[in-house]
Coordinates of C-alpha atoms in Angstrom, one line a residue:
M1 CA 0.0 0.0 0.0
I2 CA 2.7 2.4 1.0
L3 CA 4.7 1.6 -2.2
R4 CA 1.6 2.2 -4.4
W5 CA 1.0 5.4 -2.6
W6 CA 4.6 6.6 -3.2
L7 CA 4.6 5.7 -6.9
R8 CA 1.3 7.4 -7.8
P9 CA 2.5 11.0 -7.6
R10 CA 5.8 10.1 -9.2
A11 CA 3.9 8.8 -12.2
R12 CA 1.9 12.0 -12.4
A13 CA 5.0 14.1 -12.4
G14 CA 6.6 11.9 -15.1
G15 CA 3.5 12.4 -17.3
A16 CA 3.6 16.1 -16.9
T17 CA 7.3 16.1 -17.9
H18 CA 6.5 14.0 -21.0
E19 CA 3.7 16.3 -22.1
A20 CA 6.0 19.3 -21.7
D21 CA 8.6 17.6 -23.9
Q22 CA 6.1 16.9 -26.5
G23 CA 4.9 20.5 -26.5
S24 CA 8.5 21.7 -26.9
H25 CA 9.0 19.3 -29.8
W26 CA 6.0 20.4 -31.7
L27 CA 7.0 24.1 -31.1
A28 CA 10.4 23.4 -32.6
V29 CA 8.8 21.7 -35.6
A30 CA 6.5 24.6 -36.1
D31 CA 9.4 27.0 -36.0
L32 CA 11.3 24.9 -38.6
M33 CA 8.3 24.8 -40.9
A34 CA 7.8 28.5 -40.6
A35 CA 11.5 29.1 -41.5
L36 CA 11.2 26.7 -44.5
M37 CA 8.1 28.5 -45.7
M38 CA 9.9 31.9 -45.5
I39 CA 12.8 30.4 -47.5
F40 CA 10.4 29.0 -50.1
L41 CA 8.5 32.3 -50.4
F42 CA 11.8 34.2 -50.8
L43 CA 13.0 31.8 -53.6
A44 CA 9.6 32.0 -55.3
L45 CA 9.8 35.8 -55.2
L46 CA 13.3 35.8 -56.5
H47 CA 12.3 33.5 -59.4
M48 CA 9.3 35.8 -60.2
V49 CA 11.7 38.8 -60.4
Q50 CA 14.1 37.0 -62.6
V51 CA 11.3 35.8 -65.0
E52 CA 9.9 39.4 -65.1
R53 CA 13.4 40.8 -65.9
S54 CA 14.0 38.2 -68.6
S55 CA 10.6 38.8 -70.1
A56 CA 11.2 42.6 -70.1
A57 CA 14.7 42.0 -71.7
H58 CA 13.1 39.8 -74.5
V59 CA 10.5 42.5 -75.2
E60 CA 13.2 45.1 -75.4
V61 CA 15.3 43.0 -77.8
R62 CA 12.2 42.3 -80.0
N63 CA 11.3 46.0 -80.1
E64 CA 14.9 46.9 -80.9
A65 CA 14.9 44.2 -83.6
T66 CA 11.7 45.4 -85.2
A67 CA 12.9 49.0 -85.2
L68 CA 16.3 48.2 -86.7
R69 CA 15.0 45.9 -89.3
A70 CA 12.6 48.6 -90.3
A71 CA 15.5 51.0 -90.5
I72 CA 17.5 48.6 -92.7
Y73 CA 14.6 48.2 -95.0
S74 CA 14.1 51.9 -95.2
V75 CA 17.6 52.8 -96.2
L76 CA 17.7 50.0 -98.8
E77 CA 14.4 50.9 -100.2
E78 CA 15.3 54.6 -100.5
E79 CA 18.7 53.8 -102.1
F80 CA 17.4 51.4 -104.7
R81 CA 13.8 52.5 -105.3
E82 CA 14.5 53.8 -108.8
D83 CA 16.8 50.9 -109.7
L84 CA 14.6 48.0 -108.8
P85 CA 12.2 48.3 -111.8
R86 CA 14.9 48.5 -114.4
W87 CA 16.8 45.6 -112.7
N88 CA 13.6 43.6 -112.5
A89 CA 14.3 43.2 -108.8
E90 CA 12.3 43.5 -105.7
L91 CA 13.0 44.2 -102.0
D92 CA 11.1 42.1 -99.4
R93 CA 10.3 44.0 -96.2
D94 CA 9.8 41.0 -94.0
T95 CA 13.0 39.1 -94.9
L96 CA 15.2 42.0 -95.9
T97 CA 15.8 40.2 -99.1
L98 CA 16.7 41.9 -102.4
R99 CA 15.8 39.6 -105.2
F100 CA 17.1 39.6 -108.8
R101 CA 14.5 37.6 -110.7
E102 CA 15.3 37.8 -114.4
P103 CA 17.2 34.5 -115.2
E104 CA 18.0 35.4 -118.8
V105 CA 19.9 38.4 -117.5
L106 CA 21.8 36.7 -114.7
F107 CA 23.8 33.8 -116.1
E108 CA 24.5 31.9 -119.2
R109 CA 22.0 29.0 -119.5
S110 CA 23.2 25.9 -117.4
S111 CA 26.4 27.8 -116.6
A112 CA 27.9 29.8 -113.8
S113 CA 29.2 32.5 -116.2
I114 CA 27.7 35.9 -115.3
R115 CA 26.2 37.7 -118.2
P116 CA 27.6 41.1 -119.0
R117 CA 24.4 42.9 -118.1
F118 CA 24.3 41.3 -114.6
E119 CA 28.0 42.1 -114.2
A120 CA 27.1 45.8 -114.8
I121 CA 24.3 45.6 -112.3
L122 CA 26.6 44.0 -109.7
D123 CA 29.2 46.7 -110.3
D124 CA 26.6 49.4 -109.5
F125 CA 24.7 47.5 -106.8
M126 CA 27.3 45.8 -104.6
P127 CA 29.3 48.9 -103.4
R128 CA 26.1 50.8 -102.7
Y129 CA 24.5 47.9 -100.9
A130 CA 27.6 47.5 -98.6
E131 CA 27.7 51.2 -97.9
Q132 CA 24.0 51.3 -96.9
L133 CA 24.4 48.4 -94.5
R134 CA 27.6 49.7 -92.9
P135 CA 25.8 51.7 -90.1
F136 CA 24.2 48.4 -89.0
A137 CA 27.3 46.3 -89.0
D138 CA 27.1 45.7 -85.2
V139 CA 23.8 43.8 -85.6
I140 CA 24.3 42.1 -88.9
R141 CA 25.3 38.5 -88.5
E142 CA 25.5 37.6 -92.1
V143 CA 24.9 39.0 -95.6
R144 CA 23.9 36.0 -97.6
I145 CA 24.1 35.6 -101.4
E146 CA 21.7 32.8 -102.3
G147 CA 21.4 31.0 -105.6
H148 CA 18.1 29.4 -106.5
T149 CA 17.2 27.2 -109.5
S150 CA 14.1 25.5 -110.8
S151 CA 13.7 21.7 -110.5
E152 CA 14.5 21.2 -114.2
W153 CA 17.7 19.7 -115.2
A154 CA 18.7 19.2 -118.9
G155 CA 19.5 15.6 -119.8
S156 CA 17.9 13.9 -116.8
D157 CA 14.3 13.2 -115.7
D158 CA 15.5 11.8 -112.3
A159 CA 14.5 14.2 -109.5
M160 CA 17.5 13.3 -107.4
D161 CA 19.9 13.8 -110.2
A162 CA 18.3 17.1 -111.0
Y163 CA 18.4 18.3 -107.4
F164 CA 22.1 17.7 -106.9
G165 CA 23.0 18.9 -110.4
N166 CA 21.2 22.1 -109.6
M167 CA 22.8 22.2 -106.2
D168 CA 26.3 22.2 -107.8
L169 CA 25.1 24.8 -110.4
S170 CA 23.6 27.2 -107.8
Q171 CA 26.7 27.0 -105.6
R172 CA 29.0 27.8 -108.5
R173 CA 26.8 30.7 -109.5
T174 CA 26.8 32.3 -106.0
R175 CA 30.5 31.8 -105.8
A176 CA 30.9 33.5 -109.1
V177 CA 28.9 36.5 -107.8
L178 CA 31.0 36.6 -104.6
E179 CA 34.3 36.5 -106.5
H180 CA 33.0 39.2 -108.8
A181 CA 32.2 41.3 -105.7
Y182 CA 35.6 40.7 -104.3
R183 CA 37.2 42.1 -107.4
L184 CA 35.3 45.4 -107.1
E185 CA 37.7 48.1 -105.8
P186 CA 35.3 49.7 -103.4
L187 CA 34.8 46.4 -101.6
Q188 CA 38.5 45.3 -101.4
E189 CA 39.1 47.4 -98.3
D190 CA 35.6 46.9 -96.8
D191 CA 36.6 44.5 -94.1
W192 CA 33.3 44.4 -92.2
F193 CA 31.4 43.4 -95.3
R194 CA 33.9 40.8 -96.4
S195 CA 33.8 39.3 -92.9
R196 CA 30.0 38.8 -93.1
V197 CA 29.2 37.9 -96.6
A198 CA 28.6 34.3 -97.6
A199 CA 27.6 32.5 -100.8
V200 CA 25.0 29.7 -100.5
G201 CA 23.6 27.5 -103.3
L202 CA 20.1 26.2 -102.5
S203 CA 19.3 24.3 -105.7
S204 CA 15.5 24.0 -106.1
S205 CA 14.7 23.7 -102.4
R206 CA 12.7 27.0 -102.4
R207 CA 10.8 27.0 -105.7
V208 CA 8.4 29.7 -106.6
L209 CA 4.8 28.5 -107.1
D210 CA 2.1 30.1 -109.3
A211 CA -1.5 30.7 -108.3
D212 CA -2.4 27.1 -109.0
G213 CA 0.4 25.7 -106.8
Q214 CA 2.5 24.7 -109.8
E215 CA 6.2 25.5 -110.1
D216 CA 7.0 28.7 -111.9
H217 CA 10.3 27.7 -113.5
E218 CA 11.3 31.1 -114.6
A219 CA 10.6 32.8 -111.2
S220 CA 12.4 30.0 -109.4
R221 CA 15.7 30.9 -111.1
R222 CA 16.9 33.8 -109.2
V223 CA 19.7 35.4 -107.0
E224 CA 18.9 36.9 -103.6
F225 CA 20.8 39.1 -101.2
S226 CA 19.5 38.6 -97.6
V227 CA 20.4 40.4 -94.4
L228 CA 20.5 38.2 -91.3
T229 CA 20.7 39.9 -87.9
D230 CA 22.0 38.6 -84.6
F231 CA 18.8 39.3 -82.6
E232 CA 18.0 35.6 -82.4
A233 CA 21.3 35.0 -80.5
R234 CA 20.5 38.0 -78.2
L235 CA 17.2 36.5 -77.3
L236 CA 19.0 33.3 -76.3
G237 CA 21.5 35.3 -74.2
N238 CA 24.4 34.8 -76.5
A239 CA 24.9 38.3 -77.7
E240 CA 28.4 38.5 -76.3
A241 CA 29.4 35.1 -77.5
R242 CA 29.3 35.6 -81.3
P243 CA 32.2 33.7 -82.8
S244 CA 34.7 35.3 -85.1
P245 CA 33.7 35.2 -88.7
E246 CA 34.9 32.2 -90.6
P247 CA 37.3 32.6 -93.6
L248 CA 35.3 33.9 -96.5
E249 CA 34.4 31.3 -99.0
A250 CA 31.4 29.8 -100.7
R251 CA 29.5 27.7 -98.2
S252 CA 26.9 25.0 -98.5
P253 CA 23.8 25.2 -96.2

């Protein structure tokens, strides 16, 4: 009896101590959860700020790209407005492409030899073209001379033979244009233009279709000068990582 009486209050005291320990444990867990919640909220806020800044930067780059592309189009259109009709050429606003579209004037048939009239056009066009683009040199990634053909190929009805035969022809033609430009005295010292310009033969990969969806063979045979800017790289965050220009030569796509 005495022993039972002595243990009873001791058990009560032990229970109170256990409950106090449990309370302290849950209080510590609550403090930890609160601290983790604060860290999570801070990280979420930091992420939101970074996303907002990135979005604002992309909008700024896109706006700058739109304005500068419009400016490039404007100077080219003003410079060549009166020449385009007599050259049978056109300037595309969206792609900044100046297109020579009279095949009988450009090259000898099935040859990379430039006809005299096109040589005269290039003599006039190329120095003026480079000069108008000079103020935009910092944002121009490449000035591309593109050669395009129809899907026709003399002596073969095989589509694959025709494609690769025209690929070789279009590459030789654009190289001929590039070499002719290099011999022009005004461009021989124009380092920025020479470091950007490239010659690309595209065969019949970009044929011109008529209203019925059929290939327009004459319109498909053309030479184009296109301006490519570096805004795509800027949107990807690589504006400062543009590699040095490759040695100038005709290049395949």
